[in-house]
Amino acid sequence: MGKVAVAFAAAAVVAACSVAAVMVRRRVKSRRKWRSVVEILKELEEGCDTPVGRLRQVVDAMAVEMHAGLASEGGSKLKMLLTFVHELPKGTEKGTYYALHLGGTYFRILRVHLGGERSYLDVQDVERHPIPSHLMNSTSEVLFNFLAFSLEKFIEKEGNGSNSQGVKRELAFTFSFPVKHSSISSGVLIKWTKGFEISEMVGKDIAECLQVALNRRGLDMHVAVLVNDTVGALSLGYYHDPDTVVAVVFGTGSNACYLERTDAIIKSQGLLTTSGSMVVNMEWGNFWSSHLPRTSYDIDLDAESSNSNDMGFEKMISGMYLGDIVRRVIVRMSQESDIFGPSSSLLSEPYVLRTNLVSAMHEDDTPELQEVARILKDLGVSEVPLKVRKLVVKVCDVVTRRAGRLAAAGIAGILKKIGRDGSGGITSGRSRSEIQMQKRTVVAVEGGLYMNYSMFREYMDEALVEILGEEVSQYVVVKAMEDGSSIGSALLVASLQS
Ligand code: BGC
């Protein structure tokens, strides 16, 4: 070999070595980045861990806070609000009634026709529309005019059929926000939640605002009851099955109500009801306990929300927030590595990753996780390799598993308070026989998160059995109540008339 050829060969070897060195360096770097992402996931898993021991501490804290909230006004973060609902629909109601439900994301209008027997419940013309986002921070006049206008349109479509005798229409207003009631048909807004911000409405009577707007449009309708969505769900649950004593909503927001003995509502001593009990709206979204597993993502989400230091439990378990927790984890991962490619500005927009997308990614059963790839692409993150897609699914799983398990602990806390968890509960004045006999207990559940996200449901059900044990959980039946919040409140109006 000539000298020139040797020089060429040597140069080629050097070049090959340096290419190899660059590749090795890149591989090492990328492995290091992958490790840092895996570290973030591990940290998240540890931060969201909910072993049954911790869940039991949450159960106890929930029951204790319920007691404190019933003992005195402001005694707990749980408001334990009186609803003035002491009789629930029995199934013998008759007539035609209307319901308007203002939720967190949708509003619904429907009509029910009742024939005097349980089986004669005819739910007619259910209308479900997204709440136009500009209404969430408009004025009370704009909001209520819009609701009255929507009711007017609904009634116009009826023709003469449903109201041929020209009688006044009786309406139930399901209002999914905290209200301090003075009767079953009146109450003032305590505060907004779920991103609504019409500050001049706080302190105003909600039923009156609607009635005034209806009158202004010349609608012959009477706002007969004002109820929380949980109370609507409880009413429908009870109508179908009188063992229903608890109702929970897992939707945009989350909350629970239950039937309480009036003598246990110490803050309202002397409160008399014909049944000796009253439905209490817990407003459990505001529950807090040091036993709740809180991560830096929860802390940041809360700090940047429109209601920081408020609704801590809701922010861990409800539909408005789960997507944003997942988004925050992905953003952190993309900041620490380039596994998501060049960072997408879309993903840094709060609430852009909605919980229905989290559910679609989590439940993607295609072999290549195409749904995950499609959703990430829509969020400006394309060409994500399969192992990264799997990582995203894992993040969805960790966040939703924590939510489902904490939701179960919340329910078990209520069961404990009313002595239906098999332990006798922390009771006041309950008789021994009542404590010892495990009664069948139905928990009515409503809300889009529960209805549409099967993994959330599965984690919740599984944790409830873990907490209560196989034997006691046989007596606890969780029943889905589709549209229960609206239908149930119309039934409540009916029960007042009969
Ligand atoms: C509200 C509750 C409501 C729950 C579910 C919460 O944000 O404060 O009143 O029941 O959402 O809709």
XYZ file of C-alpha atoms in Angstrom, residues 66 93 160 245 332 346 360 377 381 390 475 487:
12
model
C -68.489 16.208 58.774
C -96.188 11.492 42.422
C -100.024 23.144 23.356
C -79.179 7.740 51.415
C -42.330 19.110 33.205
C -50.046 24.776 22.963
C -59.443 8.596 25.661
C -50.537 15.691 17.704
C -46.698 17.244 19.884
C -46.805 4.512 26.864
C -74.322 -4.129 51.487
C -84.747 14.439 36.670
